Short mmCIF file of C-alpha atoms in Angstrom, two decimals:
data_model
loop_
_atom_site.label_atom_id
_atom_site.label_comp_id
_atom_site.label_asym_id
_atom_site.label_seq_id
_atom_site.Cartn_x
_atom_site.Cartn_y
_atom_site.Cartn_z
CA MET A 1 22.54 70.01 55.56
CA THR A 2 22.58 73.88 53.78
CA LEU A 3 21.60 74.39 50.20
CA VAL A 4 25.19 75.60 49.33
CA ASP A 5 25.92 71.51 50.70
CA ASP A 6 23.69 70.79 49.06
CA LEU A 7 25.38 71.94 46.36
CA ILE A 8 29.08 71.16 46.22
CA GLU A 9 27.58 67.53 46.64
CA ALA A 10 25.45 67.83 43.47
CA ASP A 11 29.05 69.24 42.13
CA SER A 12 31.51 66.69 43.05
CA ALA A 13 28.56 63.79 42.19
CA ARG A 14 28.16 65.40 38.86
CA ARG A 15 31.87 65.84 37.61
CA ALA A 16 32.67 62.87 38.42
CA ALA A 17 29.52 61.27 35.88
CA ILE A 18 30.72 63.72 33.10
CA ALA A 19 34.43 61.94 34.33
CA ARG A 20 33.08 58.73 34.01
CA TYR A 21 30.76 59.37 30.65
CA GLU A 22 34.20 60.66 29.25
CA GLU A 23 36.58 57.29 30.89
CA LEU A 24 34.05 55.10 28.70
CA ARG A 25 33.79 57.34 25.55
CA ALA A 26 37.74 57.02 25.74
CA GLU A 27 37.65 53.63 25.88
CA GLN A 28 34.34 53.58 23.07
CA LYS A 29 37.23 54.96 20.21
CA GLU A 30 40.28 52.71 21.21
CA LEU A 31 38.09 49.11 21.10
CA GLY A 32 37.39 50.46 17.67
CA LYS A 33 40.09 51.40 15.96
CA LEU A 34 41.44 47.64 17.84
CA VAL A 35 38.00 46.21 16.31
CA SER A 36 39.05 47.57 12.89
CA ARG A 37 42.76 45.32 12.89
CA ALA A 38 41.41 42.52 15.09
CA GLN A 39 40.59 38.98 13.62
CA GLY A 40 39.08 35.42 14.39
CA ALA A 41 38.55 34.69 17.96
CA GLU A 42 40.34 38.00 19.30
CA ARG A 43 37.59 40.58 17.22
CA ALA A 44 34.78 38.60 18.23
CA ALA A 45 35.96 39.47 21.64
CA LEU A 46 36.50 42.27 20.99
CA LEU A 47 33.13 43.17 19.27
CA GLN A 48 31.53 41.32 22.63
CA ARG A 49 32.34 44.26 24.66
CA THR A 50 31.87 47.37 21.66
CA LYS A 51 28.82 45.29 22.28
CA GLU A 52 28.85 45.61 26.33
CA LEU A 53 30.78 49.37 26.91
CA ALA A 54 28.09 50.85 23.89
CA ASP A 55 25.31 50.42 26.41
CA GLN A 56 27.31 51.02 29.76
CA VAL A 57 27.84 54.61 27.93
CA LYS A 58 24.25 55.13 27.44
CA LYS A 59 23.78 54.61 30.85
CA ALA A 60 26.23 56.82 31.89
CA GLU A 61 25.66 59.28 29.41
CA ALA A 62 21.94 59.11 30.82
CA ASN A 63 23.63 59.73 34.28
CA ARG A 64 25.31 62.56 33.01
CA ALA A 65 22.13 64.03 32.34
CA GLU A 66 20.05 63.53 35.07
CA LEU A 67 23.28 64.95 37.03
CA ASP A 68 23.84 68.06 34.91
CA ALA A 69 19.85 68.45 35.32
CA ALA A 70 19.59 67.80 39.56
CA PHE A 71 22.49 70.30 39.70
CA GLU A 72 21.29 73.05 37.41
CA ALA A 73 18.01 73.23 39.12
CA MET A 74 20.38 72.92 42.75
CA PHE A 75 21.94 76.61 41.23
CA LYS A 76 19.16 78.27 40.50
CA LEU A 77 18.16 77.80 44.07
CA VAL A 78 21.17 80.32 44.65
CA GLY A 79 20.28 83.97 45.22
CA ASN A 80 21.87 86.96 44.84
CA LEU A 81 25.28 88.30 47.11
CA VAL A 82 23.32 90.59 49.66
CA ALA A 83 24.61 93.64 48.94
CA ASP A 84 27.38 95.18 52.59
CA GLY A 85 25.80 96.58 55.21
CA VAL A 86 21.77 94.75 54.69
CA PRO A 87 20.31 94.46 58.08
CA LEU A 88 20.59 90.52 59.18
CA GLY A 89 18.34 88.53 60.57
CA GLY A 90 13.77 88.15 58.38
CA GLU A 91 10.59 89.26 57.92
CA ASP A 92 10.51 91.16 61.39
CA ASP A 93 14.00 93.11 61.12
CA TYR A 94 13.78 95.38 58.44
CA VAL A 95 15.10 98.75 59.44
CA VAL A 96 12.35 101.92 59.45
CA LEU A 97 14.89 104.20 57.11
CA GLU A 98 12.56 107.90 58.14
CA THR A 99 9.07 108.49 58.24
CA ILE A 100 6.97 110.94 56.23
CA GLY A 101 3.51 112.86 57.05
CA GLN A 102 1.51 113.18 59.99
CA PRO A 103 -1.19 110.88 60.19
CA ARG A 104 -5.30 112.80 60.74
CA ASP A 105 -6.27 112.38 63.99
CA PHE A 106 -9.80 111.15 62.68
CA GLY A 107 -10.72 111.45 66.99
CA ALA A 108 -10.14 115.48 66.73
CA GLU A 109 -12.60 115.56 63.36
CA GLY A 110 -15.39 114.12 65.13
CA PHE A 111 -15.76 110.83 63.14
CA ALA A 112 -14.02 107.33 63.17
CA PRO A 113 -12.58 106.89 60.14
CA LYS A 114 -14.66 103.82 57.62
CA ASP A 115 -12.13 101.46 55.93
CA HIS A 116 -11.59 101.20 51.96
CA LEU A 117 -14.33 98.58 51.26
CA GLU A 118 -17.20 100.34 53.45
CA LEU A 119 -16.15 103.72 51.82
CA GLY A 120 -15.95 101.86 48.27
CA ARG A 121 -19.15 100.31 48.29
CA LEU A 122 -21.08 104.49 49.98
CA LEU A 123 -18.75 105.67 46.81
CA ASP A 124 -20.02 102.42 44.63
CA ALA A 125 -16.43 101.96 43.78
CA ILE A 126 -15.19 98.65 44.52
CA ASP A 127 -17.98 95.67 43.71
CA VAL A 128 -15.81 92.51 45.74
CA GLU A 129 -19.21 90.21 46.21
CA ARG A 130 -20.06 90.23 41.70
CA GLY A 131 -15.83 89.97 42.40
CA VAL A 132 -16.07 87.02 43.79
CA LYS A 133 -19.21 85.65 41.96
CA VAL A 134 -17.92 85.70 38.50
CA SER A 135 -13.98 85.28 39.28
CA GLY A 136 -14.00 83.67 43.16
CA SER A 137 -12.65 84.58 46.23
CA ARG A 138 -10.07 87.44 46.21
CA PHE A 139 -11.28 89.22 43.18
CA TYR A 140 -12.57 92.07 42.51
CA TYR A 141 -14.51 94.74 40.10
CA LEU A 142 -13.70 98.71 40.11
CA THR A 143 -17.06 100.40 39.02
CA GLY A 144 -17.81 104.40 38.44
CA GLN A 145 -15.20 106.90 40.47
CA GLY A 146 -13.65 103.75 41.69
CA ALA A 147 -12.10 102.41 37.40
CA GLU A 148 -11.45 106.39 36.98
CA LEU A 149 -9.84 106.45 40.32
CA GLU A 150 -7.49 104.05 38.40
CA LEU A 151 -7.08 105.40 35.46
CA ALA A 152 -6.35 108.61 36.46
CA LEU A 153 -4.00 106.45 39.19
CA ILE A 154 -2.02 105.37 36.01
CA ASN A 155 -1.58 108.91 34.52
CA PHE A 156 -0.26 110.78 36.92
CA ALA A 157 2.32 108.03 36.98
CA MET A 158 3.31 107.68 33.86
CA SER A 159 3.65 111.57 33.12
CA LEU A 160 5.64 111.30 36.37
CA ALA A 161 7.39 108.76 34.76
CA LEU A 162 7.72 110.46 31.56
CA LYS A 163 8.91 113.50 33.25
CA ASN A 164 11.51 111.61 34.38
CA GLY A 165 13.30 110.41 31.29
CA PHE A 166 11.61 106.53 31.58
CA THR A 167 10.34 105.19 27.80
CA ALA A 168 7.10 104.41 28.29
CA MET A 169 5.97 100.03 27.82
CA ILE A 170 2.81 98.21 28.25
CA PRO A 171 4.49 94.55 27.71
CA PRO A 172 3.35 91.09 27.15
CA ALA A 173 1.34 89.58 31.17
CA LEU A 174 1.83 85.94 29.63
CA VAL A 175 5.35 85.27 29.88
CA LYS A 176 7.94 81.99 28.45
CA PRO A 177 9.53 79.89 32.18
CA ASP A 178 12.83 81.05 30.15
CA ALA A 179 10.91 84.58 31.50
CA MET A 180 10.14 83.59 34.63
CA GLU A 181 12.75 81.98 35.53
CA GLY A 182 15.57 84.22 34.38
CA THR A 183 14.05 86.72 37.03
CA GLY A 184 14.33 85.10 40.07
CA PHE A 185 10.24 83.58 40.00
CA LEU A 186 11.18 80.32 39.20
CA GLY A 187 12.60 79.95 43.29
CA GLN A 188 11.39 80.76 46.44
CA ALA A 189 8.68 82.64 45.34
CA ALA A 190 7.44 80.04 42.37
CA GLN A 191 3.77 78.68 44.58
CA ASP A 192 1.98 81.92 43.74
CA VAL A 193 3.12 81.86 40.40
CA TYR A 194 -0.09 81.55 37.65
CA HIS A 195 1.34 78.50 35.45
CA LEU A 196 -1.23 77.77 32.14
CA GLU A 197 -0.22 74.90 31.61
CA GLN A 198 -1.46 73.60 27.42
CA ASP A 199 0.83 76.60 26.75
CA ASP A 200 3.89 76.71 28.75
CA LEU A 201 2.90 80.37 30.29
CA TYR A 202 3.26 82.32 33.01
CA LEU A 203 0.32 85.21 34.39
CA VAL A 204 3.53 87.77 35.31
CA GLY A 205 3.02 88.45 39.02
CA THR A 206 4.88 91.97 37.73
CA ALA A 207 5.85 93.63 34.86
CA GLU A 208 9.82 93.01 36.45
CA VAL A 209 9.39 89.83 34.26
CA PRO A 210 8.74 90.98 30.74
CA LEU A 211 10.22 94.21 31.23
CA ALA A 212 14.09 92.03 32.53
CA ALA A 213 13.25 89.32 29.74
CA TYR A 214 12.64 92.66 26.34
CA HIS A 215 17.08 93.03 26.44
CA ALA A 216 17.57 88.17 26.28
CA ASP A 217 20.20 87.95 24.92
CA GLU A 218 21.47 90.87 23.25
CA ILE A 219 24.73 92.71 23.92
CA LEU A 220 23.82 96.52 24.53
CA ASP A 221 25.65 99.81 23.33
CA PRO A 222 27.11 100.78 26.95
CA ALA A 223 25.92 104.37 25.75
CA THR A 224 22.05 103.82 26.22
CA LEU A 225 23.05 103.15 29.71
CA PRO A 226 20.74 103.60 31.77
CA ARG A 227 18.09 102.82 30.25
CA ARG A 228 15.00 103.09 31.87
CA TYR A 229 11.68 101.99 30.93
CA ALA A 230 8.96 102.05 32.47
CA GLY A 231 5.52 98.97 32.68
CA TYR A 232 1.12 99.27 33.59
CA SER A 233 0.63 95.95 33.55
CA PRO A 234 -1.72 93.37 34.64
CA SER A 235 -0.30 91.47 38.16
CA TYR A 236 -1.85 88.29 39.21
CA ARG A 237 -0.62 86.31 42.54
CA ARG A 238 -1.63 82.82 43.98
CA GLU A 239 -1.21 84.26 47.84
CA ALA A 240 -0.03 80.77 48.07
CA GLY A 241 1.18 81.16 52.23
CA ALA A 242 -0.78 84.04 52.08
CA TYR A 243 -4.40 81.16 53.25
CA GLY A 244 -6.59 83.98 56.31
CA LYS A 245 -4.43 87.29 55.88
CA ASP A 246 -6.36 90.62 54.38
CA THR A 247 -9.62 88.56 53.30
CA LYS A 248 -11.15 91.88 53.43
CA GLY A 249 -11.31 94.36 50.78
CA ILE A 250 -8.83 94.10 48.37
CA PHE A 251 -6.03 94.74 50.25
CA ARG A 252 -4.28 91.05 49.25
CA VAL A 253 -5.56 90.01 45.28
CA HIS A 254 -5.22 87.41 42.77
CA TRP A 255 -5.39 90.74 40.18
CA PHE A 256 -4.20 94.46 39.61
CA ASP A 257 -3.15 96.50 38.09
CA LYS A 258 1.36 98.37 38.46
CA VAL A 259 3.03 100.84 37.13
CA GLU A 260 6.72 99.15 37.49
CA MET A 261 9.67 101.16 37.01
CA PHE A 262 12.70 99.02 35.46
CA VAL A 263 16.29 99.73 34.81
CA PHE A 264 19.08 98.58 33.12
CA CYS A 265 22.89 99.99 33.72
CA GLU A 266 26.84 99.89 34.32
CA PRO A 267 26.98 97.31 38.02
CA ALA A 268 29.15 100.28 39.15
CA ASP A 269 26.25 102.62 38.90
CA ALA A 270 24.04 100.65 40.16
CA ASP A 271 22.75 101.84 43.71
CA ALA A 272 23.32 105.18 42.88
CA GLU A 273 20.59 103.68 40.33
CA HIS A 274 18.34 102.37 43.56
CA GLN A 275 18.38 105.85 45.29
CA ARG A 276 16.86 107.37 42.33
CA LEU A 277 14.34 104.75 42.50
CA LEU A 278 13.77 105.31 46.03
CA ALA A 279 13.79 109.06 45.38
CA TRP A 280 11.10 108.46 42.79
CA GLU A 281 8.71 106.41 44.42
CA LYS A 282 8.46 108.68 47.85
CA GLU A 283 8.51 111.94 45.16
CA PHE A 284 4.75 109.84 43.84
CA ILE A 285 3.69 109.13 47.30
CA GLU A 286 3.84 112.47 49.36
CA ALA A 287 2.21 114.59 45.81
CA LEU A 288 -0.93 111.48 46.91
CA GLU A 289 -0.06 112.66 50.96
CA ILE A 290 -0.12 109.75 51.93
CA PRO A 291 1.44 109.23 55.07
CA PHE A 292 4.37 106.89 55.46
CA GLN A 293 7.48 105.07 55.76
CA VAL A 294 11.14 104.53 54.03
CA LEU A 295 11.85 101.18 55.42
CA GLU A 296 15.29 99.13 54.08
CA LEU A 297 14.46 94.71 54.52
CA ALA A 298 16.82 92.57 56.19
CA ALA A 299 18.82 90.20 54.56
CA GLY A 300 16.46 86.51 54.91
CA ASP A 301 13.64 88.74 53.74
CA LEU A 302 14.91 89.40 50.45
CA GLY A 303 13.99 87.15 48.03
CA LEU A 304 16.07 85.06 45.30
CA SER A 305 17.19 88.81 42.78
CA ALA A 306 17.25 91.85 45.88
CA ALA A 307 20.66 92.54 47.25
CA ARG A 308 19.19 95.31 48.44
CA LYS A 309 15.14 96.13 49.17
CA TYR A 310 13.38 99.37 49.80
CA ASP A 311 9.69 99.46 51.27
CA CYS A 312 7.51 101.83 50.92
CA TYR A 313 4.56 101.55 53.15
CA GLY A 314 1.67 103.83 53.46
CA TRP A 315 -0.98 104.51 56.34
CA LEU A 316 -3.52 102.68 56.88
CA PRO A 317 -6.75 104.58 59.30
CA THR A 318 -8.96 101.28 60.13
CA GLN A 319 -5.42 99.11 60.59
CA GLN A 320 -3.40 102.00 62.71
CA ARG A 321 -0.35 100.89 60.95
CA TYR A 322 2.74 100.98 57.54
CA ARG A 323 1.30 98.77 55.53
CA GLU A 324 3.66 97.93 51.59
CA ILE A 325 2.55 99.59 48.92
CA THR A 326 5.69 100.26 46.81
CA SER A 327 9.55 97.89 47.03
CA ALA A 328 12.73 99.00 44.57
CA SER A 329 14.90 96.83 45.14
CA ASN A 330 18.80 96.21 43.29
CA CYS A 331 19.12 92.87 42.03
CA THR A 332 22.84 93.76 40.49
CA GLU A 333 23.81 91.36 38.38
CA PHE A 334 21.57 88.14 39.55
CA GLN A 335 18.97 88.79 37.06
CA ALA A 336 21.53 90.04 33.57
CA ARG A 337 23.00 87.07 33.92
CA ARG A 338 20.22 84.68 34.41
CA LEU A 339 19.48 86.91 31.12
CA ASN A 340 22.42 87.06 29.04
CA ILE A 341 21.42 91.00 28.83
CA ARG A 342 24.90 91.88 28.32
CA ALA A 343 26.73 95.04 27.38
CA ARG A 344 30.74 96.07 25.50
CA PHE A 345 32.50 98.09 27.97
CA ALA A 346 35.59 99.34 27.43
CA THR A 347 37.44 96.95 29.64
CA GLY A 348 35.45 93.89 28.17
CA ILE A 349 32.22 93.08 27.80
CA GLY A 350 30.17 91.73 30.62
CA PRO A 351 26.69 91.64 32.07
CA VAL A 352 25.14 94.89 32.96
CA ALA A 353 22.92 95.42 36.49
CA THR A 354 19.20 95.30 37.12
CA LEU A 355 16.72 97.05 38.62
CA ASN A 356 13.11 97.96 39.48
CA GLY A 357 10.06 99.91 41.82
CA THR A 358 6.64 99.97 42.00
CA LEU A 359 5.31 103.07 41.38
CA CYS A 360 1.79 102.22 41.39
CA ALA A 361 0.08 98.72 42.26
CA MET A 362 -3.38 100.27 41.60
CA THR A 363 -5.30 98.58 44.31
CA ARG A 364 -3.33 99.45 48.09
CA THR A 365 -2.83 103.12 46.63
CA ILE A 366 -5.49 103.37 46.30
CA ILE A 367 -7.03 101.60 49.54
CA MET A 368 -4.82 104.40 51.16
CA ILE A 369 -6.25 106.63 49.10
CA LEU A 370 -9.46 106.21 50.19
CA GLU A 371 -8.56 105.73 53.68
CA ASN A 372 -6.70 108.97 54.38
CA HIS A 373 -8.11 110.79 51.84
CA GLN A 374 -11.82 110.83 53.67
CA GLN A 375 -14.40 113.06 54.81
CA ALA A 376 -17.34 113.00 57.27
CA ASP A 377 -19.56 112.05 55.27
CA GLY A 378 -17.98 109.38 53.18
CA SER A 379 -16.28 111.96 50.12
CA VAL A 380 -13.27 111.76 49.51
CA GLN A 381 -10.98 114.12 48.82
CA ILE A 382 -9.12 114.44 46.02
CA PRO A 383 -4.92 114.03 46.30
CA GLN A 384 -4.26 117.81 43.79
CA PRO A 385 -2.60 115.55 40.89
CA LEU A 386 -4.53 113.34 40.45
CA ARG A 387 -7.79 116.62 39.95
CA PRO A 388 -6.60 116.87 36.37
CA PHE A 389 -7.16 113.28 35.50
CA LEU A 390 -10.79 113.37 36.21
CA GLY A 391 -12.16 116.30 35.23
CA GLY A 392 -10.81 118.58 37.83
CA ARG A 393 -13.45 117.58 40.28
CA GLU A 394 -11.95 118.17 43.09
CA ALA A 395 -13.85 114.69 45.75
CA LEU A 396 -15.41 111.72 45.01
CA LEU A 397 -18.76 111.69 46.24
CA PRO A 398 -21.38 109.30 47.77
CA ILE A 399 -23.75 107.79 45.55
CA THR A 400 -26.44 110.07 47.90
CA ALA A 401 -25.04 112.92 47.40
CA ARG A 402 -24.94 112.86 43.82
CA ALA A 403 -28.80 111.48 42.88
#
């Protein structure tokens, strides 16, 4: 039986419980009128029935509340409607829309590429061993040039976002359940979410969550749309379903920093805004001279909130394949309805549309820069746009070269 079938069945049970409760309450009210006029044995009988009815009403109310809660919990598992034209299928049924840039031929250059972890050690830029010692598996330190590289990426990403009309934001990384649930992260993705039970707060897996909830329960002026926010924040993910996957290095970790783009707009403008987000992601990746592909994900791989999603996959030389580095999602009115974010349109008050897009996920972007721009001596050429944020340096140098 599908989720929709279960939902219909739950709704029928809920409606029947509501009807039964209202029926008993009506009888209870009518009985109250009769008691006030009755005398003697009749009054005693009515009082007995009143007592029995009170117990029945109490049980009916509890049953109604239980079935209503079950329906609401199930309803929250229903995802957004998939947009027309989205490819059918699951995780492996994506469509490659374009390939940009040409991977380097390291063989022709006379050396085999090192992976990002080996380069990180040579540059004294990544320390996984001490990350594991202090915090456990899938944690790390960025040190020296590694930390500087992240700071340069943050500054470049934010400068690009500001140039494109975004408002810079540093949102909280801890949110209430309503914010997490409203954005759709307590549904299919709940297993990957960190929950602080004592405080009933959640560590966000992306700045999308606090940025989406920023205007919760508000009515926006349509003249101020689109509202574009670029949020820098840490991201925390359990990676519960990733046992044995990408265990080496910093590709799949429990914590990383990210610059996320988020947009509130009129529903009619959502498709065009989605294309803009993708264009800005492409602009960022191209500026870093990372070969990449643009993918459109299939319907079965969209998650709960997205009606359409594009991913950018960067080329990873040591794996000889493209790996995900950004995504851009059109969530249409789905999140806005759940978070009660509306605008006073000419046609009346209604929900806005929300969209999100990764501008820079730091660890994966660092991996791509290290591996794609490495040199035979272990140094790494710094992409031109990052050099102003690194004191004009042209390369990251191995420890021996700097000694």
